Tab-separated table of N, CA and C in Angstrom:
chain	number	residue	atom	x	y	z
A	1	MET	N	-77.412	31.916	31.373
A	1	MET	CA	-78.348	31.348	32.330
A	1	MET	C	-79.074	32.508	33.020
A	2	ASP	N	-80.404	32.413	33.108
A	2	ASP	CA	-81.165	33.472	33.771
A	2	ASP	C	-81.564	33.029	35.179
A	3	LEU	N	-82.213	33.921	35.909
A	3	LEU	CA	-82.576	33.636	37.299
A	3	LEU	C	-83.550	32.473	37.421
A	4	LYS	N	-84.443	32.353	36.462
A	4	LYS	CA	-85.420	31.260	36.516
A	4	LYS	C	-84.708	29.913	36.449
A	5	GLN	N	-83.717	29.797	35.572
A	5	GLN	CA	-82.972	28.547	35.458
A	5	GLN	C	-82.185	28.268	36.736
A	6	LEU	N	-81.600	29.309	37.313
A	6	LEU	CA	-80.882	29.130	38.576
A	6	LEU	C	-81.819	28.634	39.671
A	7	TYR	N	-83.021	29.193	39.702
A	7	TYR	CA	-84.007	28.803	40.711
A	7	TYR	C	-84.412	27.346	40.524
A	8	GLU	N	-84.630	26.959	39.279
A	8	GLU	CA	-85.066	25.591	38.998
A	8	GLU	C	-83.986	24.569	39.320
A	9	MET	N	-82.716	24.973	39.250
A	9	MET	CA	-81.628	24.060	39.574
A	9	MET	C	-81.617	23.728	41.063
A	10	GLY	N	-82.104	24.642	41.869
A	10	GLY	CA	-82.128	24.405	43.308
A	10	GLY	C	-80.735	24.486	43.893
A	11	GLY	N	-80.612	24.029	45.101
A	11	GLY	CA	-79.310	24.043	45.745
A	11	GLY	C	-78.969	25.406	46.315
A	12	ASP	N	-77.725	25.547	46.696
A	12	ASP	CA	-77.245	26.777	47.314
A	12	ASP	C	-76.555	27.618	46.250
A	13	VAL	N	-77.204	28.680	45.828
A	13	VAL	CA	-76.679	29.525	44.766
A	13	VAL	C	-76.439	30.918	45.323
A	14	HIS	N	-75.297	31.482	45.028
A	14	HIS	CA	-74.977	32.846	45.425
A	14	HIS	C	-74.946	33.698	44.169
A	15	VAL	N	-75.593	34.846	44.231
A	15	VAL	CA	-75.666	35.736	43.084
A	15	VAL	C	-75.102	37.088	43.492
A	16	THR	N	-74.261	37.645	42.664
A	16	THR	CA	-73.714	38.973	42.904
A	16	THR	C	-74.407	39.940	41.959
A	17	VAL	N	-74.934	41.014	42.536
A	17	VAL	CA	-75.677	41.992	41.749
A	17	VAL	C	-75.101	43.371	42.038
A	18	ARG	N	-74.907	44.140	40.983
A	18	ARG	CA	-74.448	45.516	41.176
A	18	ARG	C	-75.600	46.333	41.751
A	19	LEU	N	-75.267	47.320	42.546
A	19	LEU	CA	-76.275	48.152	43.188
A	19	LEU	C	-77.150	48.854	42.156
A	20	GLU	N	-76.559	49.356	41.100
A	20	GLU	CA	-77.334	50.047	40.067
A	20	GLU	C	-78.314	49.090	39.380
A	21	ASP	N	-77.911	47.841	39.168
A	21	ASP	CA	-78.824	46.853	38.584
A	21	ASP	C	-79.994	46.574	39.525
A	22	LEU	N	-79.700	46.519	40.813
A	22	LEU	CA	-80.750	46.296	41.802
A	22	LEU	C	-81.724	47.470	41.832
A	23	ARG	N	-81.203	48.674	41.755
A	23	ARG	CA	-82.068	49.861	41.712
A	23	ARG	C	-82.950	49.855	40.471
A	24	GLN	N	-82.364	49.508	39.336
A	24	GLN	CA	-83.136	49.453	38.089
A	24	GLN	C	-84.238	48.409	38.201
A	25	TRP	N	-83.928	47.253	38.770
A	25	TRP	CA	-84.932	46.206	38.951
A	25	TRP	C	-86.064	46.699	39.849
A	26	HIS	N	-85.702	47.426	40.894
A	26	HIS	CA	-86.705	47.969	41.806
A	26	HIS	C	-87.615	48.956	41.086
A	27	ARG	N	-87.037	49.835	40.270
A	27	ARG	CA	-87.852	50.799	39.514
A	27	ARG	C	-88.814	50.085	38.572
A	28	GLU	N	-88.328	49.066	37.889
A	28	GLU	CA	-89.175	48.314	36.963
A	28	GLU	C	-90.286	47.582	37.711
A	29	LEU	N	-89.936	47.019	38.840
A	29	LEU	CA	-90.921	46.278	39.623
A	29	LEU	C	-92.006	47.195	40.163
A	30	THR	N	-91.619	48.330	40.717
A	30	THR	CA	-92.622	49.244	41.265
A	30	THR	C	-93.455	49.892	40.175
A	31	ALA	N	-92.900	50.058	38.991
A	31	ALA	CA	-93.680	50.613	37.881
A	31	ALA	C	-94.712	49.606	37.387
A	32	ALA	N	-94.409	48.317	37.515
A	32	ALA	CA	-95.316	47.278	37.034
A	32	ALA	C	-96.466	47.009	37.994
A	33	VAL	N	-96.285	47.327	39.264
A	33	VAL	CA	-97.314	47.067	40.271
A	33	VAL	C	-98.231	48.282	40.358
A	34	PRO	N	-99.543	48.070	40.238
A	34	PRO	CA	-100.454	49.218	40.348
A	34	PRO	C	-100.416	49.801	41.752
A	35	SER	N	-100.474	51.111	41.822
A	35	SER	CA	-100.443	51.764	43.125
A	35	SER	C	-101.773	51.544	43.828
A	36	PRO	N	-101.736	51.308	45.129
A	36	PRO	CA	-102.988	51.072	45.852
A	36	PRO	C	-103.823	52.347	45.897
A	37	SER	N	-105.094	52.170	45.693
A	37	SER	CA	-105.986	53.323	45.767
A	37	SER	C	-106.638	53.353	47.138
A	38	VAL	N	-107.063	54.509	47.536
A	38	VAL	CA	-107.728	54.657	48.822
A	38	VAL	C	-109.108	54.025	48.714
A	39	SER	N	-109.416	53.203	49.660
A	39	SER	CA	-110.710	52.541	49.670
A	39	SER	C	-111.828	53.566	49.817
A	40	PRO	N	-112.893	53.453	49.021
A	40	PRO	CA	-113.982	54.407	49.170
A	40	PRO	C	-114.687	54.293	50.519
A	41	ALA	N	-114.549	53.146	51.178
A	41	ALA	CA	-115.188	52.973	52.476
A	41	ALA	C	-114.409	53.678	53.584
A	42	LEU	N	-113.169	54.045	53.292
A	42	LEU	CA	-112.355	54.710	54.301
A	42	LEU	C	-112.726	56.180	54.354
A	43	PRO	N	-113.285	56.642	55.444
A	43	PRO	CA	-113.713	58.037	55.523
A	43	PRO	C	-112.540	58.992	55.635
A	44	GLN	N	-112.734	60.190	55.157
A	44	GLN	CA	-111.725	61.233	55.253
A	44	GLN	C	-111.809	61.872	56.640
A	45	THR	N	-110.691	62.385	57.112
A	45	THR	CA	-110.680	63.087	58.389
A	45	THR	C	-111.605	64.288	58.278
A	46	GLY	N	-112.369	64.564	59.313
A	46	GLY	CA	-113.342	65.649	59.259
A	46	GLY	C	-114.734	65.134	58.942
A	47	GLU	N	-114.831	63.910	58.436
A	47	GLU	CA	-116.124	63.296	58.167
A	47	GLU	C	-116.485	62.306	59.270
A	48	LEU	N	-115.796	62.392	60.379
A	48	LEU	CA	-115.989	61.425	61.454
A	48	LEU	C	-116.248	62.127	62.778
A	49	TYR	N	-117.057	61.464	63.607
A	49	TYR	CA	-117.310	61.937	64.965
A	49	TYR	C	-116.702	60.948	65.948
A	50	THR	N	-116.265	61.455	67.084
A	50	THR	CA	-115.831	60.586	68.171
A	50	THR	C	-117.066	60.170	68.975
A	51	ARG	N	-116.879	59.217	69.865
A	51	ARG	CA	-117.978	58.771	70.721
A	51	ARG	C	-118.486	59.929	71.574
A	52	LYS	N	-117.569	60.709	72.127
A	52	LYS	CA	-117.973	61.839	72.973
A	52	LYS	C	-118.777	62.869	72.184
A	53	GLN	N	-118.395	63.107	70.938
A	53	GLN	CA	-119.138	64.056	70.116
A	53	GLN	C	-120.553	63.554	69.841
A	54	ILE	N	-120.692	62.263	69.599
A	54	ILE	CA	-122.012	61.687	69.323
A	54	ILE	C	-122.888	61.757	70.563
A	55	VAL	N	-122.316	61.434	71.711
A	55	VAL	CA	-123.071	61.490	72.967
A	55	VAL	C	-123.608	62.896	73.194
A	56	ALA	N	-122.770	63.910	72.975
A	56	ALA	CA	-123.199	65.297	73.173
A	56	ALA	C	-124.190	65.739	72.099
A	57	LEU	N	-123.944	65.359	70.865
A	57	LEU	CA	-124.779	65.787	69.749
A	57	LEU	C	-126.183	65.185	69.806
A	58	LEU	N	-126.247	63.896	70.098
A	58	LEU	CA	-127.537	63.207	70.097
A	58	LEU	C	-128.196	63.175	71.469
A	59	GLY	N	-127.437	63.477	72.497
A	59	GLY	CA	-128.003	63.444	73.838
A	59	GLY	C	-128.333	62.039	74.299
A	60	VAL	N	-127.486	61.094	73.923
A	60	VAL	CA	-127.691	59.701	74.324
A	60	VAL	C	-126.519	59.262	75.190
A	61	ASP	N	-126.681	58.135	75.847
A	61	ASP	CA	-125.644	57.579	76.693
A	61	ASP	C	-124.711	56.699	75.854
A	62	SER	N	-123.505	56.480	76.346
A	62	SER	CA	-122.550	55.611	75.652
A	62	SER	C	-123.090	54.200	75.476
A	63	SER	N	-123.881	53.753	76.445
A	63	SER	CA	-124.453	52.406	76.339
A	63	SER	C	-125.426	52.311	75.165
A	64	THR	N	-126.077	53.424	74.835
A	64	THR	CA	-126.970	53.448	73.674
A	64	THR	C	-126.163	53.254	72.397
A	65	LEU	N	-125.010	53.903	72.316
A	65	LEU	CA	-124.155	53.731	71.140
A	65	LEU	C	-123.690	52.289	71.015
A	66	TRP	N	-123.349	51.684	72.142
A	66	TRP	CA	-122.933	50.286	72.124
A	66	TRP	C	-124.071	49.401	71.633
A	67	ARG	N	-125.285	49.651	72.129
A	67	ARG	CA	-126.452	48.862	71.729
A	67	ARG	C	-126.759	49.065	70.244
A	68	TRP	N	-126.682	50.317	69.769
A	68	TRP	CA	-126.922	50.602	68.352
A	68	TRP	C	-125.889	49.895	67.470
A	69	ALA	N	-124.631	49.864	67.908
A	69	ALA	CA	-123.587	49.185	67.135
A	69	ALA	C	-123.859	47.688	67.081
A	70	LYS	N	-124.271	47.130	68.211
A	70	LYS	CA	-124.546	45.698	68.277
A	70	LYS	C	-125.717	45.307	67.379
A	71	SER	N	-126.719	46.183	67.295
A	71	SER	CA	-127.890	45.886	66.465
A	71	SER	C	-127.686	46.268	65.001
A	72	GLY	N	-126.580	46.983	64.701
A	72	GLY	CA	-126.309	47.388	63.328
A	72	GLY	C	-126.950	48.703	62.946
A	73	TYR	N	-127.541	49.398	63.909
A	73	TYR	CA	-128.243	50.655	63.643
A	73	TYR	C	-127.275	51.804	63.372
A	74	LEU	N	-126.271	51.975	64.219
A	74	LEU	CA	-125.237	52.991	64.029
A	74	LEU	C	-123.905	52.328	64.354
A	75	VAL	N	-123.230	51.865	63.324
A	75	VAL	CA	-122.010	51.087	63.500
A	75	VAL	C	-120.788	51.982	63.287
A	76	PRO	N	-119.889	52.032	64.259
A	76	PRO	CA	-118.677	52.841	64.086
A	76	PRO	C	-117.705	52.160	63.129
A	77	VAL	N	-116.790	52.942	62.596
A	77	VAL	CA	-115.738	52.408	61.737
A	77	VAL	C	-114.422	52.481	62.497
A	78	GLU	N	-113.533	51.543	62.203
A	78	GLU	CA	-112.196	51.570	62.795
A	78	GLU	C	-111.353	52.505	61.946
A	79	TYR	N	-110.804	53.528	62.567
A	79	TYR	CA	-110.002	54.507	61.849
A	79	TYR	C	-108.824	54.887	62.720
A	80	GLY	N	-107.640	54.497	62.300
A	80	GLY	CA	-106.451	54.786	63.100
A	80	GLY	C	-106.450	54.037	64.417
A	81	GLY	N	-107.062	52.858	64.440
A	81	GLY	CA	-107.118	52.067	65.657
A	81	GLY	C	-108.165	52.529	66.649
A	82	GLN	N	-108.991	53.492	66.252
A	82	GLN	CA	-110.031	54.007	67.137
A	82	GLN	C	-111.380	53.931	66.438
A	83	ARG	N	-112.430	53.899	67.226
A	83	ARG	CA	-113.782	53.851	66.664
A	83	ARG	C	-114.280	55.263	66.406
A	84	ARG	N	-114.792	55.464	65.201
A	84	ARG	CA	-115.353	56.755	64.810
A	84	ARG	C	-116.688	56.507	64.118
A	85	TYR	N	-117.514	57.534	64.112
A	85	TYR	CA	-118.835	57.441	63.498
A	85	TYR	C	-118.892	58.358	62.284
A	86	ARG	N	-119.396	57.842	61.168
A	86	ARG	CA	-119.508	58.639	59.948
A	86	ARG	C	-120.583	59.701	60.119
A	87	VAL	N	-120.283	60.906	59.643
A	87	VAL	CA	-121.234	62.009	59.714
A	87	VAL	C	-122.514	61.638	58.977
A	88	ALA	N	-122.387	61.038	57.801
A	88	ALA	CA	-123.561	60.671	57.005
A	88	ALA	C	-124.457	59.689	57.755
A	89	ASP	N	-123.861	58.737	58.473
A	89	ASP	CA	-124.654	57.772	59.244
A	89	ASP	C	-125.399	58.466	60.377
A	90	VAL	N	-124.742	59.408	61.028
A	90	VAL	CA	-125.356	60.121	62.151
A	90	VAL	C	-126.494	61.004	61.655
A	91	GLN	N	-126.324	61.618	60.492
A	91	GLN	CA	-127.350	62.505	59.951
A	91	GLN	C	-128.622	61.753	59.572
A	92	GLN	N	-128.520	60.454	59.328
A	92	GLN	CA	-129.697	59.659	58.969
A	92	GLN	C	-130.566	59.320	60.171
A	93	ILE	N	-130.049	59.533	61.364
A	93	ILE	CA	-130.816	59.234	62.572
A	93	ILE	C	-131.809	60.363	62.793
A	94	GLY	N	-133.058	60.002	62.880
A	94	GLY	CA	-134.099	61.001	63.112
A	94	GLY	C	-134.240	61.327	64.579
A	95	PRO	N	-134.900	62.450	64.904
A	95	PRO	CA	-135.071	62.836	66.307
A	95	PRO	C	-135.898	61.823	67.096
A	96	HIS	N	-136.777	61.089	66.416
A	96	HIS	CA	-137.605	60.095	67.118
A	96	HIS	C	-136.796	58.872	67.529
A	97	ASP	N	-135.606	58.694	66.951
A	97	ASP	CA	-134.780	57.534	67.259
A	97	ASP	C	-133.932	57.732	68.504
A	98	ARG	N	-133.858	58.935	68.977
A	98	ARG	CA	-132.976	59.233	70.107
A	98	ARG	C	-133.665	58.879	71.345
């Protein structure tokens, strides 16, 4: 009888498994699951500015950043539970936009 048949029988079933068998099952299971890849949208550290850095760099007020985010002009990304701005997005802002 295999596990599928035990499951289909229902009821209260107790199964005893040796630790080595459990480890082997874990190795097989993790080998079968593809490893998660890093999302391309997730920026690397060093490619992000903080709000304070943007304020100093662009010479704008924090309220301007809030307004730009609301309008979709310069939208921060959530990174580590904090808002950061992509360097590439900031570089696209021209001097006339400040």
